N, CA and C atoms as an extended XYZ file, in Angstrom:
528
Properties=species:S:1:pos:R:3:atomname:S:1:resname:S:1:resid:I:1 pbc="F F F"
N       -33.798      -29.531       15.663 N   UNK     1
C       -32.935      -28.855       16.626 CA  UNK     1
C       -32.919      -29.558       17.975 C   UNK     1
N       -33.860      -30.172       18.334 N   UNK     2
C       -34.212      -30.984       19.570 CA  UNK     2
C       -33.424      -32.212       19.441 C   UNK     2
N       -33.202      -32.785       18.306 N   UNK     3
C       -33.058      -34.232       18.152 CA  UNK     3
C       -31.620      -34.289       18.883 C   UNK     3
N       -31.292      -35.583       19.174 N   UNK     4
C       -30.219      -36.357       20.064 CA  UNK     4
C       -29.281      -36.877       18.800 C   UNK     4
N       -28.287      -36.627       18.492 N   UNK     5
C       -27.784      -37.519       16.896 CA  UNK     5
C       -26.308      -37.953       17.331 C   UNK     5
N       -26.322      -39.446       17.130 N   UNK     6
C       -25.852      -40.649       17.237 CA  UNK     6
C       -24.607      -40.062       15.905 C   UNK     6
N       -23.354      -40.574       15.992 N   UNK     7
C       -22.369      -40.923       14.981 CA  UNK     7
C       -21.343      -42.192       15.244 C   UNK     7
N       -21.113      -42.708       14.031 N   UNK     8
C       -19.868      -43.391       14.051 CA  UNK     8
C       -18.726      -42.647       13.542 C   UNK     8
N       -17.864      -43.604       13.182 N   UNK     9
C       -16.055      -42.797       13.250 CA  UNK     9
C       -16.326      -42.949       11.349 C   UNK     9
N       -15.826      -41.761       10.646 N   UNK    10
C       -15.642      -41.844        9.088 CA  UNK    10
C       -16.927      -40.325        8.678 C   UNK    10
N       -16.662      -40.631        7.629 N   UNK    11
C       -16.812      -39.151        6.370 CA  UNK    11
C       -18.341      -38.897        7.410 C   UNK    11
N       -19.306      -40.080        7.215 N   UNK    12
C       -20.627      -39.634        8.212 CA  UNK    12
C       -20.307      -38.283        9.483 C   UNK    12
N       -19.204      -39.465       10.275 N   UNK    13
C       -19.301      -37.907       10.938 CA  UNK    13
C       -18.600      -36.907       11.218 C   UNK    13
N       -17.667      -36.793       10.142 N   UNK    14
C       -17.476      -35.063        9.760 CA  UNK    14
C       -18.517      -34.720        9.266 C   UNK    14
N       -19.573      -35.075        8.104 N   UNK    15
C       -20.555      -34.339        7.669 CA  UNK    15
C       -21.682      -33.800        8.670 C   UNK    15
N       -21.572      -34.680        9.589 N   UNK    16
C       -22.822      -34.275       10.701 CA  UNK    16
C       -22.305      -32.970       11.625 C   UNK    16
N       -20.797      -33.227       11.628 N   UNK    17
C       -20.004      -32.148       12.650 CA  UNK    17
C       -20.574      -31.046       11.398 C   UNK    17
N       -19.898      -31.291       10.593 N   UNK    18
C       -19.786      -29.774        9.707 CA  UNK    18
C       -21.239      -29.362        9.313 C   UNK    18
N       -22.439      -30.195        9.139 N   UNK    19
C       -23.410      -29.602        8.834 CA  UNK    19
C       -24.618      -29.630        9.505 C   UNK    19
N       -24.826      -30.407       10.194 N   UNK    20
C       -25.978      -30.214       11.407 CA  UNK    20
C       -25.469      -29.443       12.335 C   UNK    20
N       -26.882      -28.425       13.069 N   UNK    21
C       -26.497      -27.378       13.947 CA  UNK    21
C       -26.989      -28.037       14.986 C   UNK    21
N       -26.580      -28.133       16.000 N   UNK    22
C       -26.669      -28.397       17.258 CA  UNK    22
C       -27.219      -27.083       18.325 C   UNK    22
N       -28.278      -27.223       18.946 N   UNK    23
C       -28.191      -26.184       19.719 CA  UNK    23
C       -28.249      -26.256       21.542 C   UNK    23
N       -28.121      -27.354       21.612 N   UNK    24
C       -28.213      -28.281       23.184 CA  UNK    24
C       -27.147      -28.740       23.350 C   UNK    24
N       -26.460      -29.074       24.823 N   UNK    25
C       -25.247      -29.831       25.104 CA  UNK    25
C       -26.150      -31.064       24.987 C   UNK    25
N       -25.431      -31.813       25.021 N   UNK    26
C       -25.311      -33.528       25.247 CA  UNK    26
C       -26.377      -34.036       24.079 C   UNK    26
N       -26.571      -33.257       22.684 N   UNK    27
C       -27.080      -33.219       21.735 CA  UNK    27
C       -26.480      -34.331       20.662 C   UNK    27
N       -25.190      -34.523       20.759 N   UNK    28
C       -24.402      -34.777       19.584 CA  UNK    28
C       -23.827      -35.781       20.272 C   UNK    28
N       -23.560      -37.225       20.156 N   UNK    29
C       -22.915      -38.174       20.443 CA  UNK    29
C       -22.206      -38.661       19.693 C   UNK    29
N       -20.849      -38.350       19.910 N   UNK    30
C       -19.752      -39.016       19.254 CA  UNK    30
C       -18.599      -39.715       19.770 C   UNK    30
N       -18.114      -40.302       19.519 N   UNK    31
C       -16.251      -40.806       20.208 CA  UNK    31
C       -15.237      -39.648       19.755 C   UNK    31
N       -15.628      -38.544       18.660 N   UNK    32
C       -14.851      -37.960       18.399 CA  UNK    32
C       -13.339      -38.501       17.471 C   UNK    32
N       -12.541      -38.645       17.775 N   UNK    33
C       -10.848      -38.687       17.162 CA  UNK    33
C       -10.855      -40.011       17.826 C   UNK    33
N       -11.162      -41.003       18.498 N   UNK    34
C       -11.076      -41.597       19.308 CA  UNK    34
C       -11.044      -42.961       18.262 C   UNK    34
N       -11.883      -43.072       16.970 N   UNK    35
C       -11.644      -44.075       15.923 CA  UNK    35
C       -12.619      -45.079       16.057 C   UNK    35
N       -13.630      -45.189       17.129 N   UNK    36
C       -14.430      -46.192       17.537 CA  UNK    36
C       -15.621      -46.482       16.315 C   UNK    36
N       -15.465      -47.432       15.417 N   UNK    37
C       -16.219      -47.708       14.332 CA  UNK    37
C       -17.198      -48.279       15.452 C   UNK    37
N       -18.722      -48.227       14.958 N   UNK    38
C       -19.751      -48.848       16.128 CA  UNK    38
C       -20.296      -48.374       17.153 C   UNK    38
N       -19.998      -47.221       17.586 N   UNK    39
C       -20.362      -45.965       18.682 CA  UNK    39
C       -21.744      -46.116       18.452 C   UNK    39
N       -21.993      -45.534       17.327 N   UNK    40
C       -23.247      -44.688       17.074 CA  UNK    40
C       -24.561      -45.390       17.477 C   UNK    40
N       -24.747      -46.960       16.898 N   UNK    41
C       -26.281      -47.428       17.231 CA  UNK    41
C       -26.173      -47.748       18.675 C   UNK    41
N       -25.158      -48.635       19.814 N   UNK    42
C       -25.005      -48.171       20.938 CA  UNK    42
C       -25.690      -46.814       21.635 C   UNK    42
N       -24.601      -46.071       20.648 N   UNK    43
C       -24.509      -44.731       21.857 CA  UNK    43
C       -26.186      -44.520       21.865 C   UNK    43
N       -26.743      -44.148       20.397 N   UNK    44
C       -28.028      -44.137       20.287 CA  UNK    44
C       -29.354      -44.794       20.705 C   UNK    44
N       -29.090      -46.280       21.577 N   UNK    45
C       -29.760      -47.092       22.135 CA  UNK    45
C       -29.995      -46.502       23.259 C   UNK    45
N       -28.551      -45.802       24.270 N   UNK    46
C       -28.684      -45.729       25.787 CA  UNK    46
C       -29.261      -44.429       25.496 C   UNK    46
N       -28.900      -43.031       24.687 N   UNK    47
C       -29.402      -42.165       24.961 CA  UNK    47
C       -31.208      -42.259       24.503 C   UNK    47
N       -31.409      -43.125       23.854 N   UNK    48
C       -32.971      -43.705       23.893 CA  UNK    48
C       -33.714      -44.099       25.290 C   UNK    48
N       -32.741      -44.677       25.558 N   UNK    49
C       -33.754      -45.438       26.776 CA  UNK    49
C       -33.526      -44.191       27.908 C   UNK    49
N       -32.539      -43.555       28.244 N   UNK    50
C       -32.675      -42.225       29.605 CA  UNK    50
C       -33.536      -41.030       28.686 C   UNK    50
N       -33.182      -41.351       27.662 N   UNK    51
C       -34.610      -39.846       26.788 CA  UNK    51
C       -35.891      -40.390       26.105 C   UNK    51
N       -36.690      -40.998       26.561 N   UNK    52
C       -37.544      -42.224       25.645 CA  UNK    52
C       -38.359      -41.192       25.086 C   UNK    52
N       -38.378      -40.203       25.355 N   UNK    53
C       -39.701      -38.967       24.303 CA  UNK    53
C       -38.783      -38.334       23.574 C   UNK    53
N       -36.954      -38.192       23.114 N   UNK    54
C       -36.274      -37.916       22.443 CA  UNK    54
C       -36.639      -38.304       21.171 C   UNK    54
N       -36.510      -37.906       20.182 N   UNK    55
C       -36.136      -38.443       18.875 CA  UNK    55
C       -34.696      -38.074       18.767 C   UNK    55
N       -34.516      -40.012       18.598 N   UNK    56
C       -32.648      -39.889       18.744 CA  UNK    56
C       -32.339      -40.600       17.421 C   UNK    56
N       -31.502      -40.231       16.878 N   UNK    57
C       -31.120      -40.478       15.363 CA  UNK    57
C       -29.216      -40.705       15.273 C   UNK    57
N       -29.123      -42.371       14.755 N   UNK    58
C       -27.720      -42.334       14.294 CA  UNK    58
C       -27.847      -42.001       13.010 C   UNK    58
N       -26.488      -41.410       12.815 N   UNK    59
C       -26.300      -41.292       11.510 CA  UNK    59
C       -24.898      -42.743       11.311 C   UNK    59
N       -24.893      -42.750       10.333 N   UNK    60
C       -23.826      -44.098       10.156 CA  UNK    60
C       -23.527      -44.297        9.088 C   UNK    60
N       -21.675      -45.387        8.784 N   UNK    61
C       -21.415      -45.845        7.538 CA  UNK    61
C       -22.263      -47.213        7.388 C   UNK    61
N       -21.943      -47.681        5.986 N   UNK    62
C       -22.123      -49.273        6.199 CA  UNK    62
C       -21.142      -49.453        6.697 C   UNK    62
N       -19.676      -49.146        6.553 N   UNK    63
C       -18.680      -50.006        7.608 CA  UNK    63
C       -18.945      -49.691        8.913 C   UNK    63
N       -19.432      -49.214        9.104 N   UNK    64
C       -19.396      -48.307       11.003 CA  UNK    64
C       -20.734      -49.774       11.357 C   UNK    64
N       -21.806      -49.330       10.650 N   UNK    65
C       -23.254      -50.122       10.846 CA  UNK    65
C       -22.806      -51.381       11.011 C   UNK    65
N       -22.160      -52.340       10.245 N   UNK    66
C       -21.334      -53.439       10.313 CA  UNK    66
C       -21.084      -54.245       12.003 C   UNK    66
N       -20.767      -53.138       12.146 N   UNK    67
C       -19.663      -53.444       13.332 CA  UNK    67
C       -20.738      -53.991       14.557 C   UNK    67
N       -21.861      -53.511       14.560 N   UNK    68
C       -23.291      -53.474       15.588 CA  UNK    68
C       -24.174      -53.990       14.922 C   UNK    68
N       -24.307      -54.435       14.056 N   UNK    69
C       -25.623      -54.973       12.844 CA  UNK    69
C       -26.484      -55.732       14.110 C   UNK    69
N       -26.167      -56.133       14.432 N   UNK    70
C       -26.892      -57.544       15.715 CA  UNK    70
C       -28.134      -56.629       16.446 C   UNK    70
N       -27.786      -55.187       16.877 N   UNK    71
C       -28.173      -54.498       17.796 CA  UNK    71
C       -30.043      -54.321       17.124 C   UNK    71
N       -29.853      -54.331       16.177 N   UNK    72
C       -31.612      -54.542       15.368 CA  UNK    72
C       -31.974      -54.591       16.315 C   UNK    72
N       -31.585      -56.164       16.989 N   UNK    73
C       -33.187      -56.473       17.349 CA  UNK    73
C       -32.902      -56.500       19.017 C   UNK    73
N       -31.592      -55.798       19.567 N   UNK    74
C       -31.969      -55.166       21.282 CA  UNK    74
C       -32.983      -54.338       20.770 C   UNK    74
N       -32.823      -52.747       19.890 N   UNK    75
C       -34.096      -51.870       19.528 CA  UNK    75
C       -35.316      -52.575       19.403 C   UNK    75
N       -35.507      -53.533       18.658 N   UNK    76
C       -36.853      -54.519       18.151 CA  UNK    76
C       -37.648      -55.077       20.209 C   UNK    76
N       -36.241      -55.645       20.472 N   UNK    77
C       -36.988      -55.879       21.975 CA  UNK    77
C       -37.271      -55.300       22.754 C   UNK    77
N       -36.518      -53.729       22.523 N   UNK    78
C       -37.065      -52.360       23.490 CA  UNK    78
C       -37.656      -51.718       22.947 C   UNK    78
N       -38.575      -52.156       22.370 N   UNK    79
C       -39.522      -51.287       21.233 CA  UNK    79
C       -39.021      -49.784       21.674 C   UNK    79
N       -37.921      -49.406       20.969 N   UNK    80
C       -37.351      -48.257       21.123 CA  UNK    80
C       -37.690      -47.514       19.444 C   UNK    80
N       -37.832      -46.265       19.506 N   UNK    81
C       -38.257      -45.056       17.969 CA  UNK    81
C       -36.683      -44.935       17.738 C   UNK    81
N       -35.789      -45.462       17.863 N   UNK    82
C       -34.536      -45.313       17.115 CA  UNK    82
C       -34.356      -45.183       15.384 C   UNK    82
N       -33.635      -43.717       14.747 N   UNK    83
C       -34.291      -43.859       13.921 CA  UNK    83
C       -32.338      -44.235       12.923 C   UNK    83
N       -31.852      -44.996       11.915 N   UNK    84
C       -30.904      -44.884       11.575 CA  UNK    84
C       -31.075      -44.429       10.023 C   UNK    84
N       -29.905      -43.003        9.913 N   UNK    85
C       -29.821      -43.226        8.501 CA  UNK    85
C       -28.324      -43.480        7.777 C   UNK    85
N       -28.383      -44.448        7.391 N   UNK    86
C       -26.859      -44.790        6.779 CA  UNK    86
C       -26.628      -43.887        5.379 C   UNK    86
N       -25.454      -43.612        4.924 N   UNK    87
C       -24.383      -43.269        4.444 CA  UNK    87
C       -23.736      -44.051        3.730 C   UNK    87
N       -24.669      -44.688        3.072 N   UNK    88
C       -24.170      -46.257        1.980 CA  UNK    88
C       -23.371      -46.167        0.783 C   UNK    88
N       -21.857      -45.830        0.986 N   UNK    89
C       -21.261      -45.646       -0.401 CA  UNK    89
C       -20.432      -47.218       -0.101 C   UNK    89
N       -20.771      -48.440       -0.027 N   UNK    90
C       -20.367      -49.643       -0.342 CA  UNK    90
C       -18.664      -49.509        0.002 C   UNK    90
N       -18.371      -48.824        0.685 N   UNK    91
C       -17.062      -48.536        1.381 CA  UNK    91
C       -16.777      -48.010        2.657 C   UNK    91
N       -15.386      -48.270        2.796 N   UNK    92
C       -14.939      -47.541        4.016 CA  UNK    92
C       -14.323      -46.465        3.925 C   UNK    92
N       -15.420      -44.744        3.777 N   UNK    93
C       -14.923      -44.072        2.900 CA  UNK    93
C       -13.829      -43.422        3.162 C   UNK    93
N       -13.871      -42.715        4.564 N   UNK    94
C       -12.269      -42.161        5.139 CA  UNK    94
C       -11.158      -42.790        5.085 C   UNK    94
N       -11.083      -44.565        4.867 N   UNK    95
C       -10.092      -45.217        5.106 CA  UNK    95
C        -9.764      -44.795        3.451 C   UNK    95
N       -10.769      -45.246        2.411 N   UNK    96
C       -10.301      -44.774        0.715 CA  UNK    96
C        -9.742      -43.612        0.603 C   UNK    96
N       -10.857      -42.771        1.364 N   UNK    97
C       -10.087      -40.922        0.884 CA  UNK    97
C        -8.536      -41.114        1.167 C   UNK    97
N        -8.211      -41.516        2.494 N   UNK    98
C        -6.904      -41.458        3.147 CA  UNK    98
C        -5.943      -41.528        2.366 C   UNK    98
N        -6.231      -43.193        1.700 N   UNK    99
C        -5.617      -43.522        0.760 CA  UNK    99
C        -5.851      -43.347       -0.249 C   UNK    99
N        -6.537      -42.511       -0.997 N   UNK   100
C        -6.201      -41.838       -2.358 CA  UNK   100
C        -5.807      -40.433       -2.344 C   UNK   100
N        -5.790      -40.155       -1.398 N   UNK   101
C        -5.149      -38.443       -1.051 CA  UNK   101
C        -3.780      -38.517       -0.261 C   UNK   101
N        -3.559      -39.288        0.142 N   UNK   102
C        -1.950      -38.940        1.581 CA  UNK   102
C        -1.287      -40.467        0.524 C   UNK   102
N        -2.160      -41.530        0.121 N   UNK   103
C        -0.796      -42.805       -0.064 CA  UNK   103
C        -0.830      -42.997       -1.484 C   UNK   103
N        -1.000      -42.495       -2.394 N   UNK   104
C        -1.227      -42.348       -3.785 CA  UNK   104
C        -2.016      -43.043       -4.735 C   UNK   104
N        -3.247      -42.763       -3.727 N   UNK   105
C        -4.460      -43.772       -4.480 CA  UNK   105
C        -4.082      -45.189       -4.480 C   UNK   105
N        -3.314      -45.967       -3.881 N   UNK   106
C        -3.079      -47.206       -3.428 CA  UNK   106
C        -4.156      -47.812       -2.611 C   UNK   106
N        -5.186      -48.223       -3.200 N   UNK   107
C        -6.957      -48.728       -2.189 CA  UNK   107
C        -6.365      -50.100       -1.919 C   UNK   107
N        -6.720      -50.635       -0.211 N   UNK   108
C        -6.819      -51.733       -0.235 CA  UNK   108
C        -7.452      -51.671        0.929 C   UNK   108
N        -8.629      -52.705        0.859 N   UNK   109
C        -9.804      -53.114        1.909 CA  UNK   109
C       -10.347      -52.085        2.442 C   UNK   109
N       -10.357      -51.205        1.010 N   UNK   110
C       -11.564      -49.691        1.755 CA  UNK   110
C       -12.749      -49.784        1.255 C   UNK   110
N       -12.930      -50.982        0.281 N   UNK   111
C       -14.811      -50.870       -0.395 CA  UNK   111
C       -15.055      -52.908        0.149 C   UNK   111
N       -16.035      -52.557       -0.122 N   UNK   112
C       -16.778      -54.136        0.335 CA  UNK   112
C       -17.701      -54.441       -0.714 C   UNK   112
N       -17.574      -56.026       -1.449 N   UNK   113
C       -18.460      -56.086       -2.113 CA  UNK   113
C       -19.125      -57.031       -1.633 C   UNK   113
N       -19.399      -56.878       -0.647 N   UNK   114
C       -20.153      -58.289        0.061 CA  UNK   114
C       -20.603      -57.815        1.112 C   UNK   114
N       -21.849      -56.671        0.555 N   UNK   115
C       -22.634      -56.078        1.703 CA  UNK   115
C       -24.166      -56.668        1.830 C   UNK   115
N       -24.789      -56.129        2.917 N   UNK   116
C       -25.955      -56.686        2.628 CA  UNK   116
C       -27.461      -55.726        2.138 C   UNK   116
N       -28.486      -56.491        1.869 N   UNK   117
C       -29.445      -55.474        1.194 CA  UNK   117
C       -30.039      -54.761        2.556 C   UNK   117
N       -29.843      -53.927        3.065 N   UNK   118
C       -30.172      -53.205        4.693 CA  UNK   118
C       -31.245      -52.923        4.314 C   UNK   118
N       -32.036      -52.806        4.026 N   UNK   119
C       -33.676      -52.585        3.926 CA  UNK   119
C       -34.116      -54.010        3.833 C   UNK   119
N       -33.958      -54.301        3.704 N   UNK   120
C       -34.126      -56.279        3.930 CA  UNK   120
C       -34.170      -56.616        5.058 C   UNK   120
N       -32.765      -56.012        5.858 N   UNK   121
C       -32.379      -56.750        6.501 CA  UNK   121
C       -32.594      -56.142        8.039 C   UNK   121
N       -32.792      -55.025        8.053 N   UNK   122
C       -34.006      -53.933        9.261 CA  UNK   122
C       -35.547      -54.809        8.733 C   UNK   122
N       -35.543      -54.781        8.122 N   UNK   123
C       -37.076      -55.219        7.683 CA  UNK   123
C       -37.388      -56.683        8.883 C   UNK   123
N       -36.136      -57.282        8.681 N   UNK   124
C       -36.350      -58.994        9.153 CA  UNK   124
C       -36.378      -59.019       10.765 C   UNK   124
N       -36.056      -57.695       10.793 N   UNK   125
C       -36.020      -57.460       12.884 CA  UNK   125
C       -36.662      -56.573       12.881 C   UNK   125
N       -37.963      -56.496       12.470 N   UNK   126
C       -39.285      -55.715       12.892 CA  UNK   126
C       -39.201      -54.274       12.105 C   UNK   126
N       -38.476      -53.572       11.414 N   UNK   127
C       -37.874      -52.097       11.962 CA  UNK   127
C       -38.839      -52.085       10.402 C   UNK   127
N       -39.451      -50.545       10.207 N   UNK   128
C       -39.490      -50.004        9.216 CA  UNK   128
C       -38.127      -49.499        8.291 C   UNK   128
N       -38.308      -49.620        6.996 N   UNK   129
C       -36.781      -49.372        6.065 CA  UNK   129
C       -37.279      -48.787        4.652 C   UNK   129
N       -36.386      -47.925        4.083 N   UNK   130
C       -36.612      -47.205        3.239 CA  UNK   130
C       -34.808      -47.607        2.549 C   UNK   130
N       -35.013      -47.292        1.265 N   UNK   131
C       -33.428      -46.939        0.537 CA  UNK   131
C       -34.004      -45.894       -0.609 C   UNK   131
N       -33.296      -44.695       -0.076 N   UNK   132
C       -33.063      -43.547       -1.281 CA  UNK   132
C       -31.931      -44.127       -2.220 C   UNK   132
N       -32.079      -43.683       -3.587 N   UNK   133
C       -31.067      -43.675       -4.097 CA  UNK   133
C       -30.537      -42.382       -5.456 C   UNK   133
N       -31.618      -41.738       -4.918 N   UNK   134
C       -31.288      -39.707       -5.871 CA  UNK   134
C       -31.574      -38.761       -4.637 C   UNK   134
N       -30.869      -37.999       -5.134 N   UNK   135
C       -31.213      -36.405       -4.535 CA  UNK   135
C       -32.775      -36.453       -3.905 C   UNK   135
N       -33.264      -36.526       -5.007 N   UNK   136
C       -34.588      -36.185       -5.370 CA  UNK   136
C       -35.463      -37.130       -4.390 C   UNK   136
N       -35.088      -37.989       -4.391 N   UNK   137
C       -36.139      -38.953       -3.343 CA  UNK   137
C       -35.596      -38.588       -1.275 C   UNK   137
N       -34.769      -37.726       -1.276 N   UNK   138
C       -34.380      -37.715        0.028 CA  UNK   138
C       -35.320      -37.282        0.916 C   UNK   138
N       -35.487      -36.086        0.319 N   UNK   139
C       -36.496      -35.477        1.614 CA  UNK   139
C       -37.675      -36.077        2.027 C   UNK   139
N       -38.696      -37.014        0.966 N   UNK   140
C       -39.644      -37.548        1.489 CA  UNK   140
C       -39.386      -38.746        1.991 C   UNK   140
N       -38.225      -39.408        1.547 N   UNK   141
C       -37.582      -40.378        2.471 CA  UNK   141
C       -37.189      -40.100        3.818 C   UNK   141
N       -36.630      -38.859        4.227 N   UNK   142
C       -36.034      -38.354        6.019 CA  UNK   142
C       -37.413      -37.979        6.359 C   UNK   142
N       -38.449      -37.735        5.574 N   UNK   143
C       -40.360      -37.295        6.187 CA  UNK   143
C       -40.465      -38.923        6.627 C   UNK   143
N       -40.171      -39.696        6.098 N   UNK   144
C       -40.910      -41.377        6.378 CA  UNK   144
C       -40.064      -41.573        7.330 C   UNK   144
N       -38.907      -41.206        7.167 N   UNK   145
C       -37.984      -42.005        8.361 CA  UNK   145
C       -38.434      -41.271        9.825 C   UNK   145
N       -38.333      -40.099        9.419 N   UNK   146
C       -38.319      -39.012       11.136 CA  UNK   146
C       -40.076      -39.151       11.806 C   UNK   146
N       -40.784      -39.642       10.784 N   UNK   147
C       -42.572      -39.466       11.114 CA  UNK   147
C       -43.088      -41.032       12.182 C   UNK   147
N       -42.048      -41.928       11.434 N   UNK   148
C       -42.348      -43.524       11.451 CA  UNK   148
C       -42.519      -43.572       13.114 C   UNK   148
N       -43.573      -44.232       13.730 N   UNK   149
C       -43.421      -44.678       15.300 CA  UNK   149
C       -42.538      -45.552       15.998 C   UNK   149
N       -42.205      -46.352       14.952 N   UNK   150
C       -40.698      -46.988       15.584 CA  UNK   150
C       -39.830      -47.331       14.913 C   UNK   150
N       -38.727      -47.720       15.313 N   UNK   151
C       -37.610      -47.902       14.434 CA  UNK   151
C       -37.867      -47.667       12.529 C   UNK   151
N       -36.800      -47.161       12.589 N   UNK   152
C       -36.832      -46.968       11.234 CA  UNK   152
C       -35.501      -47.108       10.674 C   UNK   152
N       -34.925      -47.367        9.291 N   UNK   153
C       -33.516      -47.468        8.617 CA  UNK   153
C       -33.627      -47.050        7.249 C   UNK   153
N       -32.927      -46.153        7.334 N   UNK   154
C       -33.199      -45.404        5.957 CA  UNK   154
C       -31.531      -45.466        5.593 C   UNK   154
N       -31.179      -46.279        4.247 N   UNK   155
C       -30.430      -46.019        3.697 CA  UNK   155
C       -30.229      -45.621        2.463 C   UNK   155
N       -29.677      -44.467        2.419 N   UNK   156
C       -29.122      -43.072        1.683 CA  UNK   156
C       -27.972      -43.880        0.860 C   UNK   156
N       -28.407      -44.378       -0.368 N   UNK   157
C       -26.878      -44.309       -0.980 CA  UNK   157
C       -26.094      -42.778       -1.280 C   UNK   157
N       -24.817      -43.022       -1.357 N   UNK   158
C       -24.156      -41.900       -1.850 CA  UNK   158
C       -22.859      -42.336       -2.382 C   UNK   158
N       -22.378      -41.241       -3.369 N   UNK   159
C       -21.693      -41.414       -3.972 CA  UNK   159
C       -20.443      -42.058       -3.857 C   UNK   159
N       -19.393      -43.417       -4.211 N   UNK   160
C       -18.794      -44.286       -3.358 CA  UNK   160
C       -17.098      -42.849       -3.541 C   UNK   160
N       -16.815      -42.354       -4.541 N   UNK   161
C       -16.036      -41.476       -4.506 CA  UNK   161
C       -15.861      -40.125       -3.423 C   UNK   161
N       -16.801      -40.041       -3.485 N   UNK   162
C       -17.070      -38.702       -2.231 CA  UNK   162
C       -16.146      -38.245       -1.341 C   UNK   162
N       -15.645      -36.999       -1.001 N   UNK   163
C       -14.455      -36.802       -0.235 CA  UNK   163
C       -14.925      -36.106        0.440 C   UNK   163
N       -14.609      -36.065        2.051 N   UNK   164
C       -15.223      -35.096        3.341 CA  UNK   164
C       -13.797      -34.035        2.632 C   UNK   164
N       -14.117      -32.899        3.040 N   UNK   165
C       -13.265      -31.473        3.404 CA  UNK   165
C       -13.162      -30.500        4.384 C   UNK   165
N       -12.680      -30.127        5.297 N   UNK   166
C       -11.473      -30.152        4.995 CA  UNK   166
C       -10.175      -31.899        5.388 C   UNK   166
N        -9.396      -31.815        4.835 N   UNK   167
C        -8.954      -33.167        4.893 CA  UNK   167
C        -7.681      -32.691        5.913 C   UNK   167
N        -7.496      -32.673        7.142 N   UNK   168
C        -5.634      -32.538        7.432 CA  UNK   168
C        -5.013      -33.967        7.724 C   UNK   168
N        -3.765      -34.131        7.193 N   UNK   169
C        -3.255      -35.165        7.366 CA  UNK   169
C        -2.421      -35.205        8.789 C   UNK   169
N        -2.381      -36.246        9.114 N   UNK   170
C        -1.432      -36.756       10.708 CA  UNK   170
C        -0.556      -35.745       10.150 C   UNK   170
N        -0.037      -35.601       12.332 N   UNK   171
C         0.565      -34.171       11.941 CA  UNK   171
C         0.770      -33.385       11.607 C   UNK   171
N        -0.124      -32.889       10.779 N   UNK   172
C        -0.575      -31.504       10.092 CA  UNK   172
C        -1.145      -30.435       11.245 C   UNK   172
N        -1.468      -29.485       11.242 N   UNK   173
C        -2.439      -28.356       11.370 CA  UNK   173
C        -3.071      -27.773       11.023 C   UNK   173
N        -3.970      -26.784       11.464 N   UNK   174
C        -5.270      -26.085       10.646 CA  UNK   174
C        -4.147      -25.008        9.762 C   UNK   174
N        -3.536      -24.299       10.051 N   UNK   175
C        -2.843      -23.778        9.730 CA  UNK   175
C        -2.809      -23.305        8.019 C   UNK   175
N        -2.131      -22.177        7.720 N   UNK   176
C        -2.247      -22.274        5.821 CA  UNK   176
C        -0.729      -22.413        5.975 C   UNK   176
């Protein structure tokens, strides 16, 4: 409930909007509608360094993570407790949903097969790293990630199909 949580733009963070409770202002860092792939390990760096007894946590895509990959090792040189957990469905999942729900399943340049092994690759800039890849291994995986004294990267595969809900399309409304 204390924690500070970092997002990038895609399915990550609607899920964080829709399912983490927030109970503090200036709790939740996002760009919002704003589209900024890359926010999150940023945003999560500065609100580290003005909250250094925070536990501040991005949540992130691999496409979002992508965009900042470099930033490892500013955290590594500010021996900052930044903790990341990615959202690894080997795509860009809002850009796929989009297009398999509004353009008729017409995919193009929404999955990547030319990612990298991120527990490897946190590993090589100091950071502790974990990869879940069941249900079943999560929770003692977010115990290793949230316990760890510094940096940590925990990537969560998930399912590359997966659809956030509710979905409204441009120009739409909440509306029934």
């Amino acid at each position: 409930a204390e924690a500070i949580v970092t997002t990038d733009v895609g399915q990550h963070q609607m899920w964080v909007a829709q399912h983490w409770r927030f109970d503090h202002p200036r709790n939740h860092l996002t760009s919002g509608a704003l589209g900024a792939m890359g926010f999150g390990l940023p945003a999560a760096i500065g609100a580290q360094m003005v909250k250094p007894e925070a536990q501040v946590i991005c949540v992130s895509g691999d496409g979002s993570f992508l965009m900042n990959v470099q930033e490892l090792a500013t955290v590594a040189r500010y021996r900052l407790p930044v903790k990341i957990v990615l959202l690894d469905n080997a795509s860009l999942g809002m850009v796929r949903q989009w297009q398999e729900l509004i353009h008729g399943n017409r995919l193009s340049h929404s999955w990547n097969a030319a990612l990298p092994d991120f527990v490897t690759l946190a590993k090589a800039f100091g950071w502790g790293a974990l990869c879940v890849s069941t249900p079943q291994q999560l929770q003692a995986g977010l115990r290793e990630c949230f316990s760890h004294p510094g940096p940590f990267f925990l990537d969560v595969r998930v399912a590359a199909r997966e659809n956030c809900y509710p979905m409204i399309p441009a120009g739409s409304g909440h509306q029934k």
